[in-house]
Short mmCIF file of C-alpha atoms in Angstrom, two decimals:
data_model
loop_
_atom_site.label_atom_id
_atom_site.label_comp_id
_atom_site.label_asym_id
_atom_site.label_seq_id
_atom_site.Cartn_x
_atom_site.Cartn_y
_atom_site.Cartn_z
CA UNK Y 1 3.25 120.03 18.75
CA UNK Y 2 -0.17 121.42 19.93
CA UNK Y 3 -3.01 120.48 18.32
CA UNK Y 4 -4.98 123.91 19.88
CA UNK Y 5 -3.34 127.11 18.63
CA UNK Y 6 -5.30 129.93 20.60
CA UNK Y 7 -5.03 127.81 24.51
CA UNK Y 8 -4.03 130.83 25.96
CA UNK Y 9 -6.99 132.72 24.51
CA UNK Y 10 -9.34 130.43 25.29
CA UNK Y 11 -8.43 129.74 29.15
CA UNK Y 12 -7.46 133.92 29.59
CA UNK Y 13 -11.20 134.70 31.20
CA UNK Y 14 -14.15 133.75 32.51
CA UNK Y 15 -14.09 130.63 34.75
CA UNK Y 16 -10.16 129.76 33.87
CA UNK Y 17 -9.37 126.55 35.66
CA UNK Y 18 -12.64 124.77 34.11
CA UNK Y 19 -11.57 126.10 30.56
CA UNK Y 20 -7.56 125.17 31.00
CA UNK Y 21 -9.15 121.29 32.06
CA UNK Y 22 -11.82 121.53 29.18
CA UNK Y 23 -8.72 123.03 26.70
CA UNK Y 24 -6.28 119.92 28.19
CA UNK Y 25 -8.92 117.25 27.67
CA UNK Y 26 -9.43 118.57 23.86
CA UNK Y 27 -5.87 118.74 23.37
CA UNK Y 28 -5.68 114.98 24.88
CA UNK Y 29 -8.22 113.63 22.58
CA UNK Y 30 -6.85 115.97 19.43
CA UNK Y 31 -3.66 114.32 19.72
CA UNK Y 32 -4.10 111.23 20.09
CA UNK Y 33 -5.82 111.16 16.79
CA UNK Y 34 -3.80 113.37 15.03
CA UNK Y 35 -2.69 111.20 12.33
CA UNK Y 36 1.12 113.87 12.39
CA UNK Y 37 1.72 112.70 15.56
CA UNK Y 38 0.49 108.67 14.94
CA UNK Y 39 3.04 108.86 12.23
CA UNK Y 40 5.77 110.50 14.38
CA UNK Y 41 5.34 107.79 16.86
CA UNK Y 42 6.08 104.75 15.15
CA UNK Y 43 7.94 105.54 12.14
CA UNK Y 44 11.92 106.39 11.97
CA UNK Y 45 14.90 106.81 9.60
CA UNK Y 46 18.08 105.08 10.85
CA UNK Y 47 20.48 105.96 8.06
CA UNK Y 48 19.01 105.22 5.28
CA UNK Y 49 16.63 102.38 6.46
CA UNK Y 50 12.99 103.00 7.20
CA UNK Y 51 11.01 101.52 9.96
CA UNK Y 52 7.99 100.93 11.11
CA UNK Y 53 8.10 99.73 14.53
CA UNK Y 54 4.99 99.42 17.61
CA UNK Y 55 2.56 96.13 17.86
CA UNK Y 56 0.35 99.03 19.36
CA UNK Y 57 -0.33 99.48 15.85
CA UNK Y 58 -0.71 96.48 14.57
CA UNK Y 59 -3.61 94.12 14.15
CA UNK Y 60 -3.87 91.42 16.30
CA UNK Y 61 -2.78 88.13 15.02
CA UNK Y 62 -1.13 90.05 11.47
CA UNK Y 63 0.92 87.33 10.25
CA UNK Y 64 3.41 89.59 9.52
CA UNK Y 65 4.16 91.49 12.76
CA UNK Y 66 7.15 93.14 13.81
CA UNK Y 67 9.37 95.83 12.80
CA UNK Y 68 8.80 96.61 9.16
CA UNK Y 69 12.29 97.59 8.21
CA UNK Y 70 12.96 99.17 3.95
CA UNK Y 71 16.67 99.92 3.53
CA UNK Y 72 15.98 102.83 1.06
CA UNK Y 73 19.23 102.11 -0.94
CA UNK Y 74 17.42 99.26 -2.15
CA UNK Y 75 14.92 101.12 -3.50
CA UNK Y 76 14.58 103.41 -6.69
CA UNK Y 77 11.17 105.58 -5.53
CA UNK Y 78 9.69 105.96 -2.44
CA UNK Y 79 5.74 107.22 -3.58
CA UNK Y 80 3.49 108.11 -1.00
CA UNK Y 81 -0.41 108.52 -2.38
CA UNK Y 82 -4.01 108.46 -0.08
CA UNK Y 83 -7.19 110.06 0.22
CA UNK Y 84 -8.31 110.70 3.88
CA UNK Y 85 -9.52 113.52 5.99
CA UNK Y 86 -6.99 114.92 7.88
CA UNK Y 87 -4.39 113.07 5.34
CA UNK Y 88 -2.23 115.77 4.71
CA UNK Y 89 -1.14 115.92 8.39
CA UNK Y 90 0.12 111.97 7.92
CA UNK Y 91 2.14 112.99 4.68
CA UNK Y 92 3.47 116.25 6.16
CA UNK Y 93 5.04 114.18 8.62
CA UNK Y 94 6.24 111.46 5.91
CA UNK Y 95 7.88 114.51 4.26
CA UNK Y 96 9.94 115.38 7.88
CA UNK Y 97 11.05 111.94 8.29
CA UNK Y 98 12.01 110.95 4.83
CA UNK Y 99 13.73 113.67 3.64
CA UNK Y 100 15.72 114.04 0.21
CA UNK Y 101 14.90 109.77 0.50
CA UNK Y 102 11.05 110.59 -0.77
CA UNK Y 103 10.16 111.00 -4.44
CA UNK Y 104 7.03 112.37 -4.32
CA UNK Y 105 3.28 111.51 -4.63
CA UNK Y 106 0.17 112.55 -4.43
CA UNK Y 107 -3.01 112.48 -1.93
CA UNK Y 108 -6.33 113.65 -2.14
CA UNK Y 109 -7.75 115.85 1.23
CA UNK Y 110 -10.87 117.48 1.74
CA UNK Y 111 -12.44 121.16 0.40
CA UNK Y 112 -11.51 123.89 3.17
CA UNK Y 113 -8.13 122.44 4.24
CA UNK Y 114 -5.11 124.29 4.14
CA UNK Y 115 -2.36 122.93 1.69
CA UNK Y 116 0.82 121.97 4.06
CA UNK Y 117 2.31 119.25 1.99
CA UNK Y 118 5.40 120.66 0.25
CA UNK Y 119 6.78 117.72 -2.06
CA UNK Y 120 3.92 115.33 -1.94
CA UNK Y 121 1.06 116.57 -4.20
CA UNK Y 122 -2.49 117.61 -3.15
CA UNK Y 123 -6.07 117.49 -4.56
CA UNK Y 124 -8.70 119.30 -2.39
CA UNK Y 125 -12.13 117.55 -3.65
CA UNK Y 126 -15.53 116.37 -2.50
CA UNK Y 127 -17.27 115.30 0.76
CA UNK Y 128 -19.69 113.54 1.62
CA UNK Y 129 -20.84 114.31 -1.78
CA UNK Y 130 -17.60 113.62 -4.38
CA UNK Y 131 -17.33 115.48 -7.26
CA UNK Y 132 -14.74 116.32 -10.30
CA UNK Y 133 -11.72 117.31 -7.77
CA UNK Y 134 -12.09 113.43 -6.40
CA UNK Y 135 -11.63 111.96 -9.96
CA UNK Y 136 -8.83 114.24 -10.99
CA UNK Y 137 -7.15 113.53 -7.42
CA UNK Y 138 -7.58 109.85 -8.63
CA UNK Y 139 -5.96 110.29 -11.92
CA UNK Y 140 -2.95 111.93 -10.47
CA UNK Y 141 -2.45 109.22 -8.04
CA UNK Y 142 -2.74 106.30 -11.34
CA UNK Y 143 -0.03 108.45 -12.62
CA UNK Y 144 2.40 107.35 -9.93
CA UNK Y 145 1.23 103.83 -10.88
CA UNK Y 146 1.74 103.55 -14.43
CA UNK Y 147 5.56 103.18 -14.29
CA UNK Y 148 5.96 100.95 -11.09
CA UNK Y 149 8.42 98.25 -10.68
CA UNK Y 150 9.63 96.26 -7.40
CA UNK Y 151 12.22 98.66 -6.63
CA UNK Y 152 9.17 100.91 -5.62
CA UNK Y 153 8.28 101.90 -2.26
CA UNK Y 154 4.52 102.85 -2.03
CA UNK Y 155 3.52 104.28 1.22
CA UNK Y 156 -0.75 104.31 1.14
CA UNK Y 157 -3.10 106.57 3.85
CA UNK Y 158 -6.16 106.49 4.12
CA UNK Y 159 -9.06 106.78 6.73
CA UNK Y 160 -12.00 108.32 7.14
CA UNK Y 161 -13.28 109.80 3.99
CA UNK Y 162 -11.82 108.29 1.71
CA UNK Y 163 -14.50 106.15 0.63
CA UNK Y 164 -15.86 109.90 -0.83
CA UNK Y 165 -12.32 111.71 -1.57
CA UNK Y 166 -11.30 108.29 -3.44
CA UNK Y 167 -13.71 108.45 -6.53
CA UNK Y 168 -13.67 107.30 -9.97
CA UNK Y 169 -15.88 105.44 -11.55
CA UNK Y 170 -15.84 102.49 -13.75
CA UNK Y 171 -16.33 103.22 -17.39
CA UNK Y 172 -20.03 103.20 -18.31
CA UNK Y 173 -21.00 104.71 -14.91
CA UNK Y 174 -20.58 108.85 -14.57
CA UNK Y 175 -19.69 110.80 -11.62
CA UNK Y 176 -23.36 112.16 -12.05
CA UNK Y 177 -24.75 108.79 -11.11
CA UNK Y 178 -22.14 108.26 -8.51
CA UNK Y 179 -23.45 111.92 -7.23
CA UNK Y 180 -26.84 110.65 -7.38
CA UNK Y 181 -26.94 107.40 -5.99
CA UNK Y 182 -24.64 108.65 -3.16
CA UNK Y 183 -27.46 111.10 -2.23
CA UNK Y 184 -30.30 109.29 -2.53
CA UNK Y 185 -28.43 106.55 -0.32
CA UNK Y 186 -26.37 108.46 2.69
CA UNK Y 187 -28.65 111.47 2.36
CA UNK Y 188 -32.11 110.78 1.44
CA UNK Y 189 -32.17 107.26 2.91
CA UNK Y 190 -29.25 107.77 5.72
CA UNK Y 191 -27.88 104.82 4.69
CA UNK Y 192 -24.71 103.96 7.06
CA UNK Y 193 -21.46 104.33 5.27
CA UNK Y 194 -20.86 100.45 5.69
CA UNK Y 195 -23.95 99.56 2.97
CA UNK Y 196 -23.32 102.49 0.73
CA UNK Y 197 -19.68 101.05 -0.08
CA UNK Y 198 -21.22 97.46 -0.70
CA UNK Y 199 -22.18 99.25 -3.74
CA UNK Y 200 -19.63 102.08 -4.74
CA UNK Y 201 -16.82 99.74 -4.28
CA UNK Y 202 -17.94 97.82 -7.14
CA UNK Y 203 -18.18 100.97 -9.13
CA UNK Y 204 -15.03 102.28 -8.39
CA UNK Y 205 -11.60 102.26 -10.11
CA UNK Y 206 -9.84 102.16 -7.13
CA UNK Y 207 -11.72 100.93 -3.88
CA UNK Y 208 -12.15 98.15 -2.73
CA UNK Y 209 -8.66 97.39 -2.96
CA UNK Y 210 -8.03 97.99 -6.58
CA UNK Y 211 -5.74 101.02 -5.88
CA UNK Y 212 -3.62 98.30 -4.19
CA UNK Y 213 -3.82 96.36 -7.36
CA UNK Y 214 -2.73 99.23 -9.16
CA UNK Y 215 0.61 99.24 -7.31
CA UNK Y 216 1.10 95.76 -6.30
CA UNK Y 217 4.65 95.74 -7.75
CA UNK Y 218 5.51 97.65 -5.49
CA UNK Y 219 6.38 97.12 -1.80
CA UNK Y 220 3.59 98.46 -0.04
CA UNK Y 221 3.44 100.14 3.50
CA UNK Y 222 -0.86 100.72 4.17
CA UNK Y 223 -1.16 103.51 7.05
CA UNK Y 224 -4.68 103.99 7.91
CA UNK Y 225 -5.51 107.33 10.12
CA UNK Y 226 -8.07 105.52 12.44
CA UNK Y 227 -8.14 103.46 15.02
CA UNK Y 228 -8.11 100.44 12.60
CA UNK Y 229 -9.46 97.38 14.77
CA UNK Y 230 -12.42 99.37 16.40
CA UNK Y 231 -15.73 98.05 16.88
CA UNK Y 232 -18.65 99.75 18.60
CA UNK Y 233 -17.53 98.67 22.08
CA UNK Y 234 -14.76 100.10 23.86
CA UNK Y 235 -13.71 96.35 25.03
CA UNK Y 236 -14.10 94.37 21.50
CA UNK Y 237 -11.39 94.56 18.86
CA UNK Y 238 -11.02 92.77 15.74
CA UNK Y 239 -8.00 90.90 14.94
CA UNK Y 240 -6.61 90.48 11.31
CA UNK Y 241 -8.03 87.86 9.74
CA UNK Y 242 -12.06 89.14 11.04
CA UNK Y 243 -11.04 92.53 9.67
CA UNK Y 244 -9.91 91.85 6.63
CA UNK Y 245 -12.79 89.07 5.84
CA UNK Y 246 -15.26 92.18 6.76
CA UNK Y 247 -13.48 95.29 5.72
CA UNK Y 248 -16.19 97.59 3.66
CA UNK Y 249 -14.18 100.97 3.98
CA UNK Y 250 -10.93 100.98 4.07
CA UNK Y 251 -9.51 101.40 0.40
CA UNK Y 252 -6.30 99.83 0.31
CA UNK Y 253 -7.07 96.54 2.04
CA UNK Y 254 -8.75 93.38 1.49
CA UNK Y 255 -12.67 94.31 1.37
CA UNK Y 256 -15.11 92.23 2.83
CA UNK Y 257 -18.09 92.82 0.09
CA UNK Y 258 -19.36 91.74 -2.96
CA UNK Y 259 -22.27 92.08 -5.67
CA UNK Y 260 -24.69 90.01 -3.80
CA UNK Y 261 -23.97 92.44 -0.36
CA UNK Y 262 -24.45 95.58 -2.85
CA UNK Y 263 -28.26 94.01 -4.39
CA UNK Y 264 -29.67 93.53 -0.33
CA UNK Y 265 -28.61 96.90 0.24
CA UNK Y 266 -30.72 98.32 -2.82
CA UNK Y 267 -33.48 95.74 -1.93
CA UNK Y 268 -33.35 97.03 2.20
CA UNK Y 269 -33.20 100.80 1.13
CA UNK Y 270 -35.55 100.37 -1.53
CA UNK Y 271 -33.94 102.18 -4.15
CA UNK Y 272 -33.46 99.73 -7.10
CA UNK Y 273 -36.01 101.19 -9.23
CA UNK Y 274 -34.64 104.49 -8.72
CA UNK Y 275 -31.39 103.23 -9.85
CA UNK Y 276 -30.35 104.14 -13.44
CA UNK Y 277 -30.55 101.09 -15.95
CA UNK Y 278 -26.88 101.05 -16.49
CA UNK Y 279 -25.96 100.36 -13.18
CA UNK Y 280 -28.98 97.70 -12.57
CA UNK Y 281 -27.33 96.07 -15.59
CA UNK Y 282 -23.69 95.83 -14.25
CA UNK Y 283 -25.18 94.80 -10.96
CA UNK Y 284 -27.33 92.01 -12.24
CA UNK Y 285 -24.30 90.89 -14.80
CA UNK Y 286 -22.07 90.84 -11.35
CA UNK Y 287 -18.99 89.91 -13.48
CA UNK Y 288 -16.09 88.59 -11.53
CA UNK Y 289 -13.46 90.65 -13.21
CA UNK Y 290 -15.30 93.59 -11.24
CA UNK Y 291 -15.22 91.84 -8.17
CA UNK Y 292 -12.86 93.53 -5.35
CA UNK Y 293 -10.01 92.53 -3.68
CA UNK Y 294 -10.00 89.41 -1.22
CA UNK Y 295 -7.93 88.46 1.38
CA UNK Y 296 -5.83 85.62 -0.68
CA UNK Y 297 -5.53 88.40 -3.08
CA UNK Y 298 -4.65 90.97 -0.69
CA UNK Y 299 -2.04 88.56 0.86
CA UNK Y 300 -0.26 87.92 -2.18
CA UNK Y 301 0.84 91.36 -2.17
CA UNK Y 302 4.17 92.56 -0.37
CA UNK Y 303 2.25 94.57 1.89
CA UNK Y 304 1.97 96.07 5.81
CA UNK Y 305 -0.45 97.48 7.46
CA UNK Y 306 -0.26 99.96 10.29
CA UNK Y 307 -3.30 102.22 12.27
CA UNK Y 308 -2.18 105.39 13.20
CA UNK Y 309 -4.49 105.77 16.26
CA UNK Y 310 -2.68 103.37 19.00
CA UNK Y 311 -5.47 100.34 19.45
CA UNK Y 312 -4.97 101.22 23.30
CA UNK Y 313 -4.87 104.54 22.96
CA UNK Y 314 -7.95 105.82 21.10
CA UNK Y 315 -10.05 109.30 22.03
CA UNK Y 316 -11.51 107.88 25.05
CA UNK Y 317 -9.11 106.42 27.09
CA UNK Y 318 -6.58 109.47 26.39
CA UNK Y 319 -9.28 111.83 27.45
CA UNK Y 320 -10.39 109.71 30.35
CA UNK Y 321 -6.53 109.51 31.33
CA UNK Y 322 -6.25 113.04 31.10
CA UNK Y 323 -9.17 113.76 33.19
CA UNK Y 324 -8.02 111.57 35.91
CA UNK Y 325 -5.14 113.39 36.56
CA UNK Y 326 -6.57 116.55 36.21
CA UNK Y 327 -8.33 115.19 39.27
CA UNK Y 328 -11.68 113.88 37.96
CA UNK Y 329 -13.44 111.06 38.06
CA UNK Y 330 -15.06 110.16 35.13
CA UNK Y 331 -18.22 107.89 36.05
CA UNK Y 332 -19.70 107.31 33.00
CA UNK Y 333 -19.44 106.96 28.90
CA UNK Y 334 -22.44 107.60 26.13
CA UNK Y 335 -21.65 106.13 22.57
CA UNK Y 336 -24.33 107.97 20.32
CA UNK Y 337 -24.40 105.90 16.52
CA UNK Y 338 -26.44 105.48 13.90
CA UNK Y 339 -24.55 102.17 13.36
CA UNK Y 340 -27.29 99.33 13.83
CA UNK Y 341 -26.72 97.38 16.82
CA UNK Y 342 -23.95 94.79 16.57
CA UNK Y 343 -22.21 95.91 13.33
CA UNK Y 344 -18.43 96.12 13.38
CA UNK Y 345 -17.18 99.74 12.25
CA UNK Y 346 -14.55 99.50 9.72
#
């Protein structure tokens, strides 16, 4: 399936052999990210047992690798539920492969998206800014959690935006502060996603791992839409046990921060006193029962993990492959961040 629509358009005039390459090398690096297509390459129905099978998209050293296999006969539900941008594209393709096998479900996608998803339910809410859409999304997806049991299948995505689209706060705190204190953080301060969740995590009903907690019943199946091991190198990669121990973003998994993270990054950006009483109170309190998930949790849980983006097969190198045989020869690579220098991306 194309990712780019209008190619014949778009390479019909003007210099056409530069804009077929250009068109081929955006169609290489749309792919290979298109979380559709991650999902159509690794996941399978053989009769009525569902697998999961490519160490290309696995963590390094997961202590559980290997073919995840779910003989749906076994199973009463099969609930898929996420928040993501792009996520509708990995449900869509859930819905293709699992058939008259899926229950339903319900994920949360970004303002301005089409709605694709046909038996798997869809909030459209907030970003980078969340607002009432991301709480309601929420509240549909504790629906599916209220009632679970171990005959439950749970299929989780998430990726990049969630950390927005995934938002409900803890009672005491209102969306208004979470508003607020996102803005003054990511927009006034341009805080780095990384530091802003060492805070909202904590606030949340569901990050940090909670939404896991919600279903842990359940069997769980965690897809995540990005390349889940990246760092800011093209050569490093983070195996399981460093991800998980550092993991400030991705919802469903382990997370890697806690209250004493969340008071240096008021302290570095300055912004305590501008923080509403409230919140100073919960933050100074730091209460273990609000404390997120950790790995010996996370591990107690009947859970896999899968990225979607193949960890050898991320934007670059498919567009660098692609430009090769086009005929190129690439010479050279710029990676522009705002990350500080040295910090994982997760």
């Amino acid at each position: 399936m194309s990712r780019i629509q209008n190619f014949e358009m778009l390479t019909s005039h003007g210099n056409q052999t530069g804009r077929n390459h250009m068109a081929q090398l955006l169609e290489a690096g749309l792919s290979v990210c298109d979380p559709y297509l991650g999902v159509k390459r690794f996941v399978r129905l053989e009769g009525s047992c569902l697998i999961f099978d490519g160490p290309e998209f696995e963590l390094k050293n997961d202590p559980r690798s290997g073919p995840a296999v779910y003989n749906l006969k076994h199973y009463d539900r099969v609930i898929v539920v996420g928040a993501a941008k792009g996520v509708q594209r990995a449900a869509l393709a859930l819905e293709e492969i699992l058939g008259d096998y899926l229950t339903g479900g319900h994920v949360i996608g970004k303002h301005g998206d089409p709605l694709i998803c046909k038996k798997i339910g869809v909030t459209l809410a907030g970003h980078p800014i969340p607002d009432d859409l991301c709480v309601e999304g929420c509240k549909k997806i504790y629906e599916w959690s209220e009632h679970i049991t171990e005959r439950d299948l749970v299929i989780t995505i998430v990726g990049s935006g969630v950390s927005s689209l995934m938002t409900w706060p803890i009672e005491g705190v209102s969306l208004q502060e979470m508003r607020d204190l996102t803005h003054m953080l990511q927009i006034e301060k341009g805080a780095i996603t990384e530091d802003l969740n060492c805070i909202r995590t904590h606030l949340d009903r569901m990050k940090g791992g909670k939404i896991s907690r919600l279903f842990q019943k359940a069997t769980l199946v965690h897809l995540i839409t990005t390349d889940i091991a990246k760092t800011n190198t093209p050569v490093l990669r983070m195996d399981y046990e460093t991800f998980m121990k550092n993991n400030r973003f991705l919802a469903t998994l382990a997370d890697g921060t806690t209250f004493a993270d969340a008071m240096d990054v008021f302290r570095r950006y300055h912004v305590w006193d501008r923080t509403p009483q409230n919140i100073q109170d919960y933050f100074l309190k730091a209460d273990p029962s609000g404390e997120t998930v950790k790995l010996q949790e996370y591990e107690s849980q009947n859970a896999r993990v899968f990225g979607l983006t193949p960890k050898y097969e991320t934007l670059y190198p498919a567009v660098r492959e692609k430009a090769v045989e086009l005929g190129y020869k690439p010479i050279c690579s710029v990676n522009i961040s705002a990350r500080k220098p040295g910090r994982p991306v997760l």
